[in-house]
mmCIF file of C-alpha atoms in Angstrom:
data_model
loop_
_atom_site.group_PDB
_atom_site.id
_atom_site.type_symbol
_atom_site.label_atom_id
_atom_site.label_comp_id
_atom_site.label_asym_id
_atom_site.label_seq_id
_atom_site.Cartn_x
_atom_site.Cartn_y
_atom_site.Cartn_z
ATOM 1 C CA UNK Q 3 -18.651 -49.179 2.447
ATOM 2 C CA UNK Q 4 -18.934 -51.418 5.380
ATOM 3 C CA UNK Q 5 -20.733 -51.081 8.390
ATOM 4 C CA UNK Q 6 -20.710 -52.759 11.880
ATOM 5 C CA UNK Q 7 -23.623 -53.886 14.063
ATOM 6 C CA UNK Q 8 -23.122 -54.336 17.900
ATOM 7 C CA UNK Q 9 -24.236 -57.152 20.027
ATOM 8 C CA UNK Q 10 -23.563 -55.069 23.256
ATOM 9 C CA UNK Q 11 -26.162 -52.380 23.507
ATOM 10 C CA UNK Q 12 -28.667 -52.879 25.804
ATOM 11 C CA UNK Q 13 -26.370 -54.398 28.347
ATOM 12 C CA UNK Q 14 -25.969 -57.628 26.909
ATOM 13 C CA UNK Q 15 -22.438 -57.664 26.732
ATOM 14 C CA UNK Q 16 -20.038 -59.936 24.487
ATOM 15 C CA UNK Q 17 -22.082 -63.348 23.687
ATOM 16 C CA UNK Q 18 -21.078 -66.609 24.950
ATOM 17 C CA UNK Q 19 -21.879 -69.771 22.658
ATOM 18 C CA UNK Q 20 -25.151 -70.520 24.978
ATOM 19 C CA UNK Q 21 -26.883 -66.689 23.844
ATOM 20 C CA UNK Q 22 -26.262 -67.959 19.952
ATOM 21 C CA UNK Q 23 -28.285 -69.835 18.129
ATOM 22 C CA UNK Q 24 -28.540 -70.976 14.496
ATOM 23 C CA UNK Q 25 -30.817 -72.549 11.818
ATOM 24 C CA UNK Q 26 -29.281 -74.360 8.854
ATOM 25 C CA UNK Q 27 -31.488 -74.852 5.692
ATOM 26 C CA UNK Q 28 -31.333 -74.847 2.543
ATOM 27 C CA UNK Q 29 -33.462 -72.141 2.040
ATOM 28 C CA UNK Q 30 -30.344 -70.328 3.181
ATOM 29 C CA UNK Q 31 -28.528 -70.857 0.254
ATOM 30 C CA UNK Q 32 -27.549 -68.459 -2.375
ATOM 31 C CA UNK Q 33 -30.316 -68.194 -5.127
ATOM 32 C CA UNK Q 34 -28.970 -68.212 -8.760
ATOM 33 C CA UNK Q 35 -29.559 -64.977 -10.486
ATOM 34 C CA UNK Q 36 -32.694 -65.948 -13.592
ATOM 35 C CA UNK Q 37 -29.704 -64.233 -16.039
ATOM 36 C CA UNK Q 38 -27.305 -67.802 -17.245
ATOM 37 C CA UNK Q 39 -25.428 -64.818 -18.836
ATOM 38 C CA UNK Q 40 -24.406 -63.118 -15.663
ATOM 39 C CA UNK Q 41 -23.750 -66.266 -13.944
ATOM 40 C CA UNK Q 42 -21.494 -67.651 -17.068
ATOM 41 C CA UNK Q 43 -19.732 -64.205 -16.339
ATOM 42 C CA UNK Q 44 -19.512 -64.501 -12.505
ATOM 43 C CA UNK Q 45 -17.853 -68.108 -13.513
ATOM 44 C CA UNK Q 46 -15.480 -65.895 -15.626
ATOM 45 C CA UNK Q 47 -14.508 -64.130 -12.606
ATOM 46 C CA UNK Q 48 -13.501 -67.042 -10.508
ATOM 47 C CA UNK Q 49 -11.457 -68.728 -13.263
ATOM 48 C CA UNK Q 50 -9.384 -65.447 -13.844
ATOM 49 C CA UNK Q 51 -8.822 -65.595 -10.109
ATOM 50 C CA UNK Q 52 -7.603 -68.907 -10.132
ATOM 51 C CA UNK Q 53 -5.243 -68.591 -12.980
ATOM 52 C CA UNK Q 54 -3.655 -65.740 -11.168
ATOM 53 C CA UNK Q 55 -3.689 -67.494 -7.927
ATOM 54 C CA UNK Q 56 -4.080 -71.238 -8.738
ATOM 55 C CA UNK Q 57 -3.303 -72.150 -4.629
ATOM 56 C CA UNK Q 58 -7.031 -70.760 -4.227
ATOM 57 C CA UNK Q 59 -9.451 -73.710 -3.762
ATOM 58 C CA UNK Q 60 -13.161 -73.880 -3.809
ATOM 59 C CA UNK Q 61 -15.059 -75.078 -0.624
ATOM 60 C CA UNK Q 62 -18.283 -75.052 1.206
ATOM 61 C CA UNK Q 63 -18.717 -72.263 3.048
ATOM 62 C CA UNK Q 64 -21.631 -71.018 5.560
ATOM 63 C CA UNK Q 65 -24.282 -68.323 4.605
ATOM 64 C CA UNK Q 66 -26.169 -65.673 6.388
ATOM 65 C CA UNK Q 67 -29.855 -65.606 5.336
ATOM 66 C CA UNK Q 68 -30.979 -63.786 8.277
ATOM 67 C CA UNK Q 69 -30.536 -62.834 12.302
ATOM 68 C CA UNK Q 70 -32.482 -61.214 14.721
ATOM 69 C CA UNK Q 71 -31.000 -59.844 17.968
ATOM 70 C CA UNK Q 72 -32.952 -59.876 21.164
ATOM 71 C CA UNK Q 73 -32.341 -59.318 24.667
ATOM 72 C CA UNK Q 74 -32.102 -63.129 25.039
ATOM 73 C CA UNK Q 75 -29.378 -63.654 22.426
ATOM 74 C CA UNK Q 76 -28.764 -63.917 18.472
ATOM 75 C CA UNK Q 77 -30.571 -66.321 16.813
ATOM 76 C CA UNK Q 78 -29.567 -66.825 12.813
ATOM 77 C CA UNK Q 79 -30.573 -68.657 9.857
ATOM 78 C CA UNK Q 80 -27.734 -69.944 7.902
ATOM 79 C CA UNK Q 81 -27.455 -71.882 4.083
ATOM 80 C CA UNK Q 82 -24.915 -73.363 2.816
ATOM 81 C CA UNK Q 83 -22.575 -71.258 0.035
ATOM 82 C CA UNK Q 84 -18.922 -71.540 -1.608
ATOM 83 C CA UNK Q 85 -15.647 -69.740 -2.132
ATOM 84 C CA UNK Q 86 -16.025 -69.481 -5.677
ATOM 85 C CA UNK Q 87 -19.740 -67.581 -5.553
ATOM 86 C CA UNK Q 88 -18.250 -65.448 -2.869
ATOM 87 C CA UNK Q 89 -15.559 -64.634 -5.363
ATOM 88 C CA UNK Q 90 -17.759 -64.437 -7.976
ATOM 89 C CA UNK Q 91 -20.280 -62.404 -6.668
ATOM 90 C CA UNK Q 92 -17.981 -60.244 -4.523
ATOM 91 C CA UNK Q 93 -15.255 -59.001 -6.859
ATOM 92 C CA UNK Q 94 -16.583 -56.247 -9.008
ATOM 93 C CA UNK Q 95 -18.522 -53.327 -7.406
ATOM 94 C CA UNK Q 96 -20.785 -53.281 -10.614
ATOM 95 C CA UNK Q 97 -21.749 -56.760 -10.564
ATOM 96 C CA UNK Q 98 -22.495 -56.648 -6.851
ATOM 97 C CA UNK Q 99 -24.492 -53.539 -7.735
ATOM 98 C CA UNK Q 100 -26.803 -55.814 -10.899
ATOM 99 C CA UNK Q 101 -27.228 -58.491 -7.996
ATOM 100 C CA UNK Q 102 -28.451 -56.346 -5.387
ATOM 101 C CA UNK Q 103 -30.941 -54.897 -7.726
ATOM 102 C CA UNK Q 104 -32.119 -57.443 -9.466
ATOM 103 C CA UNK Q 105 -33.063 -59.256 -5.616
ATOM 104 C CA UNK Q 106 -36.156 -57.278 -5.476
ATOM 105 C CA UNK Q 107 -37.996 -57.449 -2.123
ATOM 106 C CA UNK Q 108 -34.612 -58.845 -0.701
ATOM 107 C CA UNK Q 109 -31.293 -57.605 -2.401
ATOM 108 C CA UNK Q 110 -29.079 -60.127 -0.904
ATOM 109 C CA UNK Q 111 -30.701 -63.149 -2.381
ATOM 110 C CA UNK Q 112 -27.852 -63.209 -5.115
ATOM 111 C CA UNK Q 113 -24.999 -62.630 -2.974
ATOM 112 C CA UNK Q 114 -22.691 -65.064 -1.507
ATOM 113 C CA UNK Q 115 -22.772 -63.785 2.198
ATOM 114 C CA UNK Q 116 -20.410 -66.314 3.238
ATOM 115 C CA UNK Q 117 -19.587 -66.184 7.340
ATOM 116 C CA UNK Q 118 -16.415 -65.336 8.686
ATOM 117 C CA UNK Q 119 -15.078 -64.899 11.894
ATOM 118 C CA UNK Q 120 -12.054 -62.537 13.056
ATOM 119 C CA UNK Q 121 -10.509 -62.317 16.542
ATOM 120 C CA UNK Q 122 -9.242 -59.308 18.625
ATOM 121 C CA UNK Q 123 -6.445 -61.155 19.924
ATOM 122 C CA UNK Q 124 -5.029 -59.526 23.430
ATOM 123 C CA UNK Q 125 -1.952 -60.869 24.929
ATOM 124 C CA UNK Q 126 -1.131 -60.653 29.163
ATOM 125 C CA UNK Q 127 0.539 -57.550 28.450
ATOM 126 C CA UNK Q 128 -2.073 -55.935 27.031
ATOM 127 C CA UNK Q 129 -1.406 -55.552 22.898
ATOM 128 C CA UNK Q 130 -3.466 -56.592 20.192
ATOM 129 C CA UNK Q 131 -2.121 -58.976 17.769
ATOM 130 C CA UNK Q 132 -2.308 -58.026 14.185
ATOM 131 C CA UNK Q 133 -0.977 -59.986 11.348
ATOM 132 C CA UNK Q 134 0.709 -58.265 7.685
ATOM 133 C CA UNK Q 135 -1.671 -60.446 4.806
ATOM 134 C CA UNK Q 136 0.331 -61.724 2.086
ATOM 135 C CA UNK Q 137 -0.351 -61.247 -1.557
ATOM 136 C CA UNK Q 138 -0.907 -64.640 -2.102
ATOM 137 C CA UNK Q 139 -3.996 -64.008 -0.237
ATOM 138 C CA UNK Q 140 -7.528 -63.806 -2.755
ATOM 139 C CA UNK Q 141 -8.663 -61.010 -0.823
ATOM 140 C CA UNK Q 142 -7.577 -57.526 0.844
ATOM 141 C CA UNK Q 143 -3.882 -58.738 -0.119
ATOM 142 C CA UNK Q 144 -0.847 -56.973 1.853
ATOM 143 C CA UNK Q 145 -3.624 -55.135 4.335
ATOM 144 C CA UNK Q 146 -3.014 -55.411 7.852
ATOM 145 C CA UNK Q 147 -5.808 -57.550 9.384
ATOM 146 C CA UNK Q 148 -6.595 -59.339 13.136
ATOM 147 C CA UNK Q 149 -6.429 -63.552 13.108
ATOM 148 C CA UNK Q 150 -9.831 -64.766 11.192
ATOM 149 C CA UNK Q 151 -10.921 -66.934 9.192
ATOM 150 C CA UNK Q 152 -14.767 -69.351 8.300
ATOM 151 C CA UNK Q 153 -16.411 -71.774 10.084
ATOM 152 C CA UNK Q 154 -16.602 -74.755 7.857
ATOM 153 C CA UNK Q 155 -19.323 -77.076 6.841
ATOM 154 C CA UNK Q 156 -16.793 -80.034 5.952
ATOM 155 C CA UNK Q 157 -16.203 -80.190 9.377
ATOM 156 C CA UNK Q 158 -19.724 -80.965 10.257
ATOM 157 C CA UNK Q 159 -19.681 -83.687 7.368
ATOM 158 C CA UNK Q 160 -21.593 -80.705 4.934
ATOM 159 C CA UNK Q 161 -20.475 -79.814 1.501
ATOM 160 C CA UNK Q 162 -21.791 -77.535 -1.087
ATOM 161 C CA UNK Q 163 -22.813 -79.547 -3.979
ATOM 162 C CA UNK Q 164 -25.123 -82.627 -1.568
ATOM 163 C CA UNK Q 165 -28.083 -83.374 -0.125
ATOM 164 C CA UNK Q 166 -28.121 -82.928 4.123
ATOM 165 C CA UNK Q 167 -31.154 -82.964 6.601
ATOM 166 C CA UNK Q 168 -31.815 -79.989 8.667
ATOM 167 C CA UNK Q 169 -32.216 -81.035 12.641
ATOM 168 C CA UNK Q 170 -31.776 -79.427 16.034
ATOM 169 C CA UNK Q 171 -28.601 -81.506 16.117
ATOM 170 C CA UNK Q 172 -26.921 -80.138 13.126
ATOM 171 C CA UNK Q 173 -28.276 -76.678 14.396
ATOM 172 C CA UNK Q 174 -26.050 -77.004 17.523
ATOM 173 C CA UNK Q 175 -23.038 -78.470 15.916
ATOM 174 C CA UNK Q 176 -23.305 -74.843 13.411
ATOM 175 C CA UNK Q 177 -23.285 -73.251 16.737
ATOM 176 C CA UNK Q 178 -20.304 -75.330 18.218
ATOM 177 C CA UNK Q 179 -18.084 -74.401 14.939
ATOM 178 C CA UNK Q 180 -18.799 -70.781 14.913
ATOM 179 C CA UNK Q 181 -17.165 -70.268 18.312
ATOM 180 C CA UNK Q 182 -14.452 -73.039 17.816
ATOM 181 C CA UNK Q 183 -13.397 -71.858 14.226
ATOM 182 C CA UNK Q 184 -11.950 -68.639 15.349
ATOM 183 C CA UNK Q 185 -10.427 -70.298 18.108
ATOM 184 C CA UNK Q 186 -9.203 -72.849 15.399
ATOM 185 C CA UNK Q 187 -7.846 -69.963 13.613
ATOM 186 C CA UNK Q 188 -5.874 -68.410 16.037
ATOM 187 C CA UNK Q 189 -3.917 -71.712 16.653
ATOM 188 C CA UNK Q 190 -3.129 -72.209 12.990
ATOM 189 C CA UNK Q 191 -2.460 -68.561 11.928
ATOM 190 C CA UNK Q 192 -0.121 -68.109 14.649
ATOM 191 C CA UNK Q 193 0.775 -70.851 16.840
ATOM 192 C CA UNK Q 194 -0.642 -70.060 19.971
ATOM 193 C CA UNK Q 195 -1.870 -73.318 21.455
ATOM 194 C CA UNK Q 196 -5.327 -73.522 22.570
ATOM 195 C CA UNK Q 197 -4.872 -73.909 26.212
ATOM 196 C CA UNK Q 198 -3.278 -70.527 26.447
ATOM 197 C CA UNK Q 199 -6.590 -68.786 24.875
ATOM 198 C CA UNK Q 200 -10.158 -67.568 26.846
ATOM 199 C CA UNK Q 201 -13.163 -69.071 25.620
ATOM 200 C CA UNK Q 202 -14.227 -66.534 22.493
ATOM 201 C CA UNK Q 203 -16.861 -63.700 23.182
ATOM 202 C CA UNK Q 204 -19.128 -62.577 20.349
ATOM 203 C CA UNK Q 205 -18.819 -58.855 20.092
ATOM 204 C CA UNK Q 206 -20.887 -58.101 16.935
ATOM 205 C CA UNK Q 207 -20.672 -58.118 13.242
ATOM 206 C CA UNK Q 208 -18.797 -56.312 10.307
ATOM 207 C CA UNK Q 209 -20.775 -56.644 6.671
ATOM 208 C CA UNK Q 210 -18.185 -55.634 4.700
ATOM 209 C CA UNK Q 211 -18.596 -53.875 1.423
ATOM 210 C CA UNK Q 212 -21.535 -53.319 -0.538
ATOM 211 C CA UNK Q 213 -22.143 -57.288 -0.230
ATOM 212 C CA UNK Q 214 -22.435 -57.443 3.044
ATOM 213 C CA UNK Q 215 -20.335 -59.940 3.386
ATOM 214 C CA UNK Q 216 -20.498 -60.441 7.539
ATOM 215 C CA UNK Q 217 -17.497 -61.457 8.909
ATOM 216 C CA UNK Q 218 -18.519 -62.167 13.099
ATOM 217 C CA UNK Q 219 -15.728 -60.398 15.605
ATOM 218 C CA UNK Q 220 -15.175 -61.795 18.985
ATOM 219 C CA UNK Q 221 -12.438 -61.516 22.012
ATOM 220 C CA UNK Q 222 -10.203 -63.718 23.188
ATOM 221 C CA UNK Q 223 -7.618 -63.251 25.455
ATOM 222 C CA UNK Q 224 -4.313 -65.041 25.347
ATOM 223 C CA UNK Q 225 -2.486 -65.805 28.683
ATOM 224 C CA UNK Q 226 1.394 -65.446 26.371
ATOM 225 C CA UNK Q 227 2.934 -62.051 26.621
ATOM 226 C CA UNK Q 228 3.724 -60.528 23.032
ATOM 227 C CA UNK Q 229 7.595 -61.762 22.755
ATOM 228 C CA UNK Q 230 6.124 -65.806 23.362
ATOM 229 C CA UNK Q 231 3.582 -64.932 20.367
ATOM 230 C CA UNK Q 232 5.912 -64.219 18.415
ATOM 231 C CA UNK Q 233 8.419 -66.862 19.167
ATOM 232 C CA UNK Q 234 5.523 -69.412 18.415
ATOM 233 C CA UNK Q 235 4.358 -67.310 15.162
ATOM 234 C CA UNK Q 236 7.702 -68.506 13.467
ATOM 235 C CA UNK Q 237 6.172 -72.261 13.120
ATOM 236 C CA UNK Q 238 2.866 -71.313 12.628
ATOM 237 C CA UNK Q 239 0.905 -73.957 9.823
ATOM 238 C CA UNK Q 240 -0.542 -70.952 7.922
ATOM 239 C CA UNK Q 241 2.259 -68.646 6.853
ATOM 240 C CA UNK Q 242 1.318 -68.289 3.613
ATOM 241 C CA UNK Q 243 -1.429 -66.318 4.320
ATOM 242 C CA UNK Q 244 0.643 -63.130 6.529
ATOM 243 C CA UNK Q 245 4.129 -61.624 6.173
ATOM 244 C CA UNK Q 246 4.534 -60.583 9.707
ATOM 245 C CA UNK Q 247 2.526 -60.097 13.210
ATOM 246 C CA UNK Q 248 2.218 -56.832 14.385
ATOM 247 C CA UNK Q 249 1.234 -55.711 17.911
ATOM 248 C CA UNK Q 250 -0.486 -52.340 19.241
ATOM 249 C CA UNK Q 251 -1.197 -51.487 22.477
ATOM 250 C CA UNK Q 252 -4.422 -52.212 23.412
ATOM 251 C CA UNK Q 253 -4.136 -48.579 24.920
ATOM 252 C CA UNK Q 254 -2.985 -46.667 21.413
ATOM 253 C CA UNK Q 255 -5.080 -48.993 19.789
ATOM 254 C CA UNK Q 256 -7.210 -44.950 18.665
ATOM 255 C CA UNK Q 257 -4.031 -43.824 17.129
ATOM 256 C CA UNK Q 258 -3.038 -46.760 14.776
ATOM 257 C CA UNK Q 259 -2.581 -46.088 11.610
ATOM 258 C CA UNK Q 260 -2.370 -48.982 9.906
ATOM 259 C CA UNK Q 261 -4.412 -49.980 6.510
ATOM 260 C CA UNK Q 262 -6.795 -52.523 8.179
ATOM 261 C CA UNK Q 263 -9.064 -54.956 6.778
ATOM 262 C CA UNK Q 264 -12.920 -54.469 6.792
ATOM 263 C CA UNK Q 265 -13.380 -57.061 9.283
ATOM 264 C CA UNK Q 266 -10.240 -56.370 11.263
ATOM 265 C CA UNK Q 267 -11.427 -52.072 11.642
ATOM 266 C CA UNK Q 268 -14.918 -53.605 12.762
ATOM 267 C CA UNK Q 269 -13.246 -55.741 15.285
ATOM 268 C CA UNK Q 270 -11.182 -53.215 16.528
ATOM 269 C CA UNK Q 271 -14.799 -51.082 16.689
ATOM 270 C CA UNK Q 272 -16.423 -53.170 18.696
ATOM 271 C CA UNK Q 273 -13.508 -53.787 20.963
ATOM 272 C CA UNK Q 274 -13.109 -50.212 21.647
ATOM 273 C CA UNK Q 275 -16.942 -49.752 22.300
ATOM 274 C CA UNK Q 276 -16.652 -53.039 25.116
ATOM 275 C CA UNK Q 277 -13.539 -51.012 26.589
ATOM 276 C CA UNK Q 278 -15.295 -47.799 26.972
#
């Protein structure tokens, strides 16, 4: 079961990059369950998933340790994690079930908690772009979802398996790729060129499924009316990942009943909560 948390109560409003900060350390990071059986078996998990889909590859991602929200902003302390423990971890309800109980005084000390960011895409004419996932996908396969993706630590010159050293620098560069990956995202998944896209706006947060796995929504509007989207989704880089794009009116967006993604219902949540 997921749930959503809202950064607009309060009168906040959607988040700009400047009411966000972050804290990278490696006292973030995933801590090995004490059990080398379990984690033998969670390595199981991720080499099943990679015979069946050997295009998946393993990477650093972020992690969520903790945030706070506060009339100023969010402010969150992030570690460093990879696509193979979030598979690992993630996969089987049971397993995430062992790992949240055997966390003690915090249950999500086990779990990957990787970041990732999704986008409620609106176009001039007012729909909201969805895209059809493929089933090459390793997650949530043939589910309609909204653009998304991670931020990612290679970018920043981070990977999962070295040494870095935490500074207010590196702290600001986290915050930097959390706003520009989902903008990133957008421009890869389907091909709509930066300079037609608003700066993002943080809305809130979806943890999705018993892991809590957050995956951070925002808005951005697109100055492209839906038949240009499309036109440009034919040569989008990442095709692999969706089917199709499908577009709602932003209006009907209540009736829709499409088979969404965790993160793309929660963005779709929030969004509806900003409009109302």
């Amino acid at each position: 079961m997921s749930s959503v948390e809202s950064f607009l109560a309060g009168g906040r409003g959607p988040l700009g990059q400047d009411r966000v900060r972050i804290a990278l350390s490696p006292a973030g990071n995933r801590r090995q369950h004490a059990s080398r059986e379990l984690e033998d078996a969670m390595d199981k998990l991720w080499d099943d998933k990679l015979a069946m889909q050997p295009h998946l590859f393993n990477g650093a991602k972020f992690r969520l340790a903790s945030s706070a929200l506060t009339p100023d902003g969010l402010t969150m302390t992030w570690g460093l994690t990879s696509y193979k423990e979030y598979i690992s971890t993630c996969s089987r309800p049971e397993m995430v079930a062992t790992l949240r109980r055997d966390g003690g005084d915090d249950p999500r000390q086990h779990l990957s908690r990787k970041v990732g960011v999704a986008a409620a895409l609106v176009t001039s004419d007012k729909h909201v772009v969805f895209l059809q996932r493929s089933n090459a996908v390793g997650a949530y396969p043939n589910m309609a979802d909204v653009p998304g993706g991670h931020p990612e630590p290679e970018k920043l010159g981070l990977h999962f398996d070295r040494d870095y050293v935490p500074s207010d620098e590196l702290n600001a560069r986290c915050v930097a790729e959390l706003f520009d990956s989902i903008t990133a995202e957008v421009e890869e998944e389907i091909n709509v060129p930066r300079s037609a896209l608003s700066p993002p706006l943080l809305l809130g947060v979806t943890l999705q499924g018993c892991a809590e796995t957050p995956s951070y929504a925002f808005l951005i509007e697109c100055t492209l009316a839906v038949a240009d989207v499309q036109d440009r989704y034919v040569h989008a880089q990442d095709q692999y990942e969706s089917t199709r794009l499908m577009f709602v009116p932003l209006a009907a967006l209540s009736t829709s009943t499409m088979e969404l993604t965790p993160s793309a219902a929660g963005c779709l949540q929030l969004l509806a909560e900003l409009r109302s």
